[in-house]
Each structure stands twice: as C-alpha cells, then as structure tokens.
CSV table of C-alpha atoms in Angstrom, one decimal:
chain,number,residue,atom,x,y,z
A,265,MET,CA,20.8,40.2,-21.1
A,266,SER,CA,17.3,39.8,-23.4
A,267,HIS,CA,18.7,36.3,-24.1
A,268,SER,CA,19.5,35.2,-20.8
A,269,ARG,CA,15.7,36.9,-19.6
A,270,SER,CA,14.6,34.3,-22.6
A,271,ALA,CA,16.1,31.5,-21.1
A,272,ARG,CA,15.2,31.9,-17.8
A,273,LYS,CA,11.2,32.6,-18.9
A,274,GLU,CA,12.2,28.4,-20.7
A,275,LEU,CA,13.6,27.1,-17.5
A,276,THR,CA,10.5,28.5,-15.5
A,277,ARG,CA,7.8,27.0,-17.7
A,278,GLN,CA,9.4,24.1,-18.3
A,279,ALA,CA,9.6,23.5,-13.9
A,280,LEU,CA,6.0,24.1,-14.0
A,281,LEU,CA,5.0,21.1,-16.3
A,282,ASP,CA,7.8,18.6,-14.7
A,283,ALA,CA,6.1,20.0,-11.4
A,284,ALA,CA,2.9,18.9,-12.2
A,285,VAL,CA,4.0,15.2,-13.9
A,286,HIS,CA,5.7,14.8,-10.5
A,287,LEU,CA,2.2,15.7,-9.2
A,288,LEU,CA,0.1,14.2,-11.7
A,289,ALA,CA,1.7,10.8,-10.6
A,290,ASP,CA,-0.8,10.7,-7.7
A,291,GLN,CA,-3.8,12.7,-9.1
A,292,GLY,CA,-5.7,13.2,-11.9
A,293,LEU,CA,-5.2,17.0,-14.0
A,294,SER,CA,-9.3,17.7,-12.4
A,295,SER,CA,-7.6,17.7,-9.2
A,296,LEU,CA,-4.5,19.3,-9.8
A,297,SER,CA,-4.2,23.4,-8.3
A,298,LEU,CA,-2.3,25.3,-9.4
A,299,ARG,CA,-0.4,26.6,-6.6
A,300,GLU,CA,0.9,22.7,-5.7
A,301,VAL,CA,2.0,23.4,-9.4
A,302,THR,CA,4.2,26.4,-8.0
A,303,ARG,CA,5.5,25.3,-5.1
A,304,VAL,CA,7.6,22.0,-6.5
A,305,ALA,CA,7.9,24.2,-9.4
A,306,GLY,CA,9.5,26.7,-6.5
A,307,VAL,CA,8.4,30.1,-7.1
A,308,VAL,CA,5.6,32.1,-6.4
A,309,PRO,CA,2.2,31.2,-7.0
A,310,ALA,CA,2.1,34.9,-10.1
A,311,ALA,CA,4.5,33.4,-12.0
A,312,PHE,CA,2.9,30.6,-13.0
A,313,TYR,CA,0.1,33.1,-15.4
A,314,ARG,CA,3.3,34.8,-17.2
A,315,HIS,CA,2.8,30.9,-18.4
A,316,PHE,CA,-0.2,29.8,-18.5
A,317,ALA,CA,-4.0,30.3,-18.4
A,318,ASP,CA,-4.6,28.3,-16.2
A,319,ILE,CA,-4.2,24.6,-15.7
A,320,GLY,CA,-6.6,23.1,-18.6
A,321,GLN,CA,-3.1,24.9,-21.2
A,322,LEU,CA,-0.9,23.4,-18.2
A,323,GLY,CA,-2.1,20.2,-19.3
A,324,VAL,CA,-2.1,20.8,-22.8
A,325,ALA,CA,1.3,22.1,-23.2
A,326,LEU,CA,2.6,18.7,-22.0
A,327,VAL,CA,0.2,16.9,-24.2
A,328,GLU,CA,2.0,19.0,-27.1
A,329,GLN,CA,5.3,18.3,-25.4
A,330,SER,CA,5.4,14.2,-24.4
A,331,LEU,CA,2.5,13.8,-27.8
A,332,GLY,CA,4.4,15.7,-30.2
A,333,GLY,CA,8.0,15.1,-29.2
A,334,THR,CA,7.0,10.4,-29.5
A,335,ARG,CA,5.8,11.9,-32.7
A,336,ASP,CA,9.0,13.7,-34.2
A,337,ALA,CA,10.8,10.3,-33.3
A,338,GLU,CA,8.5,7.8,-35.2
A,339,ARG,CA,8.7,10.4,-38.1
A,340,MET,CA,12.7,10.3,-37.9
A,341,VAL,CA,12.8,6.7,-37.4
A,342,ARG,CA,10.9,5.8,-41.0
A,343,ILE,CA,13.2,7.7,-43.4
A,344,GLY,CA,14.4,5.2,-45.2
A,345,LEU,CA,12.8,2.1,-44.3
A,346,THR,CA,10.9,-0.2,-47.7
A,347,GLY,CA,9.2,-3.3,-45.7
A,348,SER,CA,6.9,-3.0,-43.5
A,349,ASP,CA,8.3,-5.3,-40.9
A,350,GLU,CA,10.7,-3.3,-40.6
A,351,LEU,CA,8.5,0.1,-40.8
A,352,ILE,CA,6.6,-1.8,-37.4
A,353,GLU,CA,9.5,-3.3,-35.6
A,354,GLN,CA,11.1,0.3,-35.8
A,355,SER,CA,8.2,1.6,-34.7
A,356,MET,CA,7.8,-0.3,-31.5
A,357,ALA,CA,11.4,0.8,-30.3
A,358,VAL,CA,10.3,4.0,-30.4
A,359,LEU,CA,7.7,4.0,-28.2
A,360,PHE,CA,8.5,1.2,-26.2
A,361,GLU,CA,11.8,3.8,-25.6
A,362,GLU,CA,10.4,7.0,-25.2
A,363,VAL,CA,7.3,5.2,-22.4
A,364,ARG,CA,10.7,3.4,-20.5
A,365,ARG,CA,11.8,7.3,-20.5
A,366,HIS,CA,8.7,8.6,-19.7
A,367,PRO,CA,6.5,6.7,-17.9
A,368,GLU,CA,5.4,9.4,-16.2
A,369,ARG,CA,4.1,11.7,-19.8
A,370,HIS,CA,3.1,8.5,-20.8
A,371,ARG,CA,1.1,7.6,-17.4
A,372,PHE,CA,-1.3,11.2,-18.1
A,373,ILE,CA,-1.3,10.8,-20.7
A,374,ALA,CA,-3.7,7.8,-20.8
A,375,ARG,CA,-4.7,9.1,-18.0
A,376,GLU,CA,-6.3,12.1,-19.9
A,377,ARG,CA,-7.1,11.2,-22.6
A,378,TYR,CA,-10.6,10.2,-21.7
A,379,GLY,CA,-10.6,12.5,-18.0
A,380,GLY,CA,-12.1,14.9,-16.5
A,381,VAL,CA,-10.5,18.4,-18.3
A,382,ALA,CA,-12.5,18.8,-22.0
A,383,VAL,CA,-9.6,20.9,-23.7
A,384,VAL,CA,-6.8,18.2,-22.6
A,385,ARG,CA,-9.2,15.8,-24.1
A,386,ARG,CA,-9.1,17.2,-27.7
A,387,ALA,CA,-5.0,17.8,-27.5
A,388,ILE,CA,-4.6,14.1,-27.1
A,389,GLU,CA,-6.8,13.1,-30.1
A,390,GLU,CA,-5.3,16.3,-32.2
A,391,GLN,CA,-2.3,14.8,-31.5
A,392,LEU,CA,-3.5,11.3,-32.1
A,393,ARG,CA,-4.8,13.4,-35.7
A,394,ARG,CA,-1.3,14.4,-36.5
A,395,GLY,CA,0.3,11.1,-35.8
A,396,ALA,CA,-2.3,9.2,-38.7
A,397,ASP,CA,-1.9,12.0,-41.2
A,398,GLU,CA,1.4,12.2,-41.4
A,399,LEU,CA,1.6,8.4,-40.8
A,400,ALA,CA,-0.6,8.9,-44.1
A,401,ALA,CA,1.4,11.3,-46.0
A,402,ASP,CA,4.9,9.4,-45.1
A,403,LEU,CA,3.5,6.0,-47.1
A,404,VAL,CA,2.0,7.8,-49.9
A,405,THR,CA,4.8,9.5,-50.5
A,406,GLY,CA,8.2,7.7,-49.0
A,407,ASP,CA,10.1,5.1,-50.0
A,408,LEU,CA,7.9,2.0,-48.1
A,409,ASP,CA,7.9,-0.4,-51.0
A,410,ALA,CA,5.2,-2.8,-48.8
A,411,ALA,CA,3.8,0.0,-49.4
A,412,ALA,CA,3.1,0.7,-52.5
A,413,TYR,CA,-0.7,-0.3,-52.8
A,414,LEU,CA,-1.8,2.9,-51.4
A,415,ARG,CA,-0.9,5.2,-53.7
A,416,ASP,CA,-4.2,4.0,-55.8
A,417,TRP,CA,-6.4,4.1,-52.4
A,418,PRO,CA,-9.2,6.8,-51.5
A,419,ALA,CA,-7.6,9.2,-49.5
A,420,GLU,CA,-10.5,8.3,-46.7
A,421,ASP,CA,-9.1,4.3,-46.7
A,422,VAL,CA,-5.4,5.3,-46.1
A,423,ARG,CA,-6.3,7.6,-43.2
A,424,MET,CA,-8.5,5.2,-41.8
A,425,ALA,CA,-5.3,2.3,-41.7
A,426,THR,CA,-3.1,4.7,-40.3
A,427,THR,CA,-5.5,5.6,-37.3
A,428,LEU,CA,-5.7,2.0,-36.9
A,429,PHE,CA,-2.0,1.9,-36.5
A,430,VAL,CA,-1.7,4.9,-34.0
A,431,ASP,CA,-4.4,3.4,-32.5
A,432,HIS,CA,-2.8,0.4,-31.3
A,433,MET,CA,0.5,2.2,-30.5
A,434,TRP,CA,-1.1,4.4,-27.9
A,435,GLN,CA,-2.7,1.4,-26.3
A,436,THR,CA,0.0,-0.4,-26.5
A,437,ALA,CA,1.8,2.8,-24.3
A,438,ALA,CA,-1.4,2.4,-22.1
A,439,ALA,CA,-0.4,-1.6,-21.4
A,440,LEU,CA,2.8,-1.2,-21.0
A,441,LEU,CA,2.6,0.9,-18.1
A,442,ASP,CA,1.9,-1.9,-16.3
A,443,VAL,CA,4.8,-3.4,-17.2
A,444,VAL,CA,7.8,-1.4,-17.7
A,445,ASP,CA,9.3,-2.8,-14.5
A,446,ASP,CA,9.6,-6.5,-15.6
A,447,PRO,CA,10.9,-7.1,-19.1
A,448,ARG,CA,10.4,-10.2,-19.8
A,449,ALA,CA,6.6,-9.1,-19.4
A,450,MET,CA,8.0,-5.9,-22.0
A,451,ALA,CA,9.1,-8.3,-23.7
A,452,ASP,CA,5.7,-10.3,-24.3
A,453,LEU,CA,3.7,-7.4,-25.0
A,454,ARG,CA,6.1,-6.1,-27.8
A,455,ASP,CA,5.7,-9.4,-29.5
A,456,ARG,CA,1.9,-10.0,-29.1
A,457,ALA,CA,1.9,-6.3,-30.2
A,458,THR,CA,3.9,-5.9,-33.7
A,459,ARG,CA,1.8,-9.5,-34.2
A,460,GLN,CA,-0.8,-7.5,-33.7
A,461,LEU,CA,0.3,-5.4,-36.6
A,462,ARG,CA,1.5,-7.0,-39.2
A,463,LEU,CA,-2.7,-8.6,-38.8
A,464,VAL,CA,-3.1,-4.8,-39.6
A,465,VAL,CA,-0.8,-4.7,-42.2
A,466,ALA,CA,-1.4,-8.5,-43.8
A,467,GLY,CA,-5.8,-6.7,-43.8
A,468,CYS,CA,-4.9,-3.3,-45.5
A,469,GLU,CA,-3.3,-5.9,-47.5
A,470,HIS,CA,-6.7,-7.2,-49.3
A,471,TRP,CA,-8.4,-3.9,-47.9
A,472,ARG,CA,-10.9,-3.9,-50.8
A,473,GLY,CA,-12.6,-0.3,-50.1
C-alpha cells in the first residue's frame, strides 16, 4: 500500500513538472501561476504544496531534471574515451540528442538562465558548475590520453578549461533550439560548434599559465 502511495505521489510530482514545461513554452517562470500548473496537471491546488514550496522550487526541480539528466548522459559517454576528437564528437552527439528529445526543457533553461527568478538562475549555474567539475575530474583521472598534460596543471586552470567547454556546449544548445526543425541548419551548427571546441582544445595544449 505504501509503495503504491509513493508511486502515485511521484506520478503527481511529474505531472506538475510536465504541466509547467508545457505552460512555459509561452511564458517565463516569473509569470507562471500555481493554479495554471495544477489545472493542466489535473490536480487540486492544495496538492502542489505536497511537492513544492512555491513556483521557484518547482523551477529548481525542472532545472535538476533537465540539466541533471544531460550531465549524467555526458558522463556515461566519456567512459573509456581516449582521444580529444572522440570526446568532442560524443559530447556533441549527446547534447544534440537531448535537445532534440526535450526541446521544451532546454528552451526553459535558455530563457531562465538570465531570467527573473533568482533561485532558478542559481540552480542553473550550480548544474553547469557541477558539469565543469565532473569533466575536470574525468579528464584528470580518466583514460583520455590526449588530455594527459592536464594532470600537471593547477586545479584552477583545469577548471577554467572545462568551464569553457561546458559554457560552449550550453551556448550551442541554446542556438540549436532555433534550428531544431531544420536538419541542414542543425548539421551546420554541429560542424561549427565541433570545430570551435577543437580550437579550445588546441589552445589548451599550448597553455602555459
């Protein structure tokens, strides 16, 4: 019985998140109302507070679901990679697939990264920071032969390089939202973004602090 109740609670929480994403296609989070969300989710307004303290906390949960899922996918694809070109290509492949599958979530991220809800802006920056930290750890301790020189770098320089990488990926994601229905434009964007990351890597190889 308790397991069934827990499952229903999780379904309601996800329904609220899905409703918010649907509504956010046409408005920013700061203008979203609790009653709109619960109406679209098909639950009474009081049910909202069993899951979120306010709309801001719902926004934070959306950030964690959207960016957290992409971070996990990016980490998985890095396992066993040994070359920088392979890392770039596979990272781009994951990013493009995530945006293609969930454009509405990434549109929310692109809009709210510099939006009016401070707690959500901070949540987005925290997720991007974690992504840069995870990439730094994977490059320094992983199997990527082309990045072996990073093991001799100061930690703050490694973190600077991975922040550039992650920021570029999310700028690419934002640009991709404008062409997600145009295969040719998507291919051009992917090629350009990939070459730009190769330029970043080439710069890193010659960085002397």
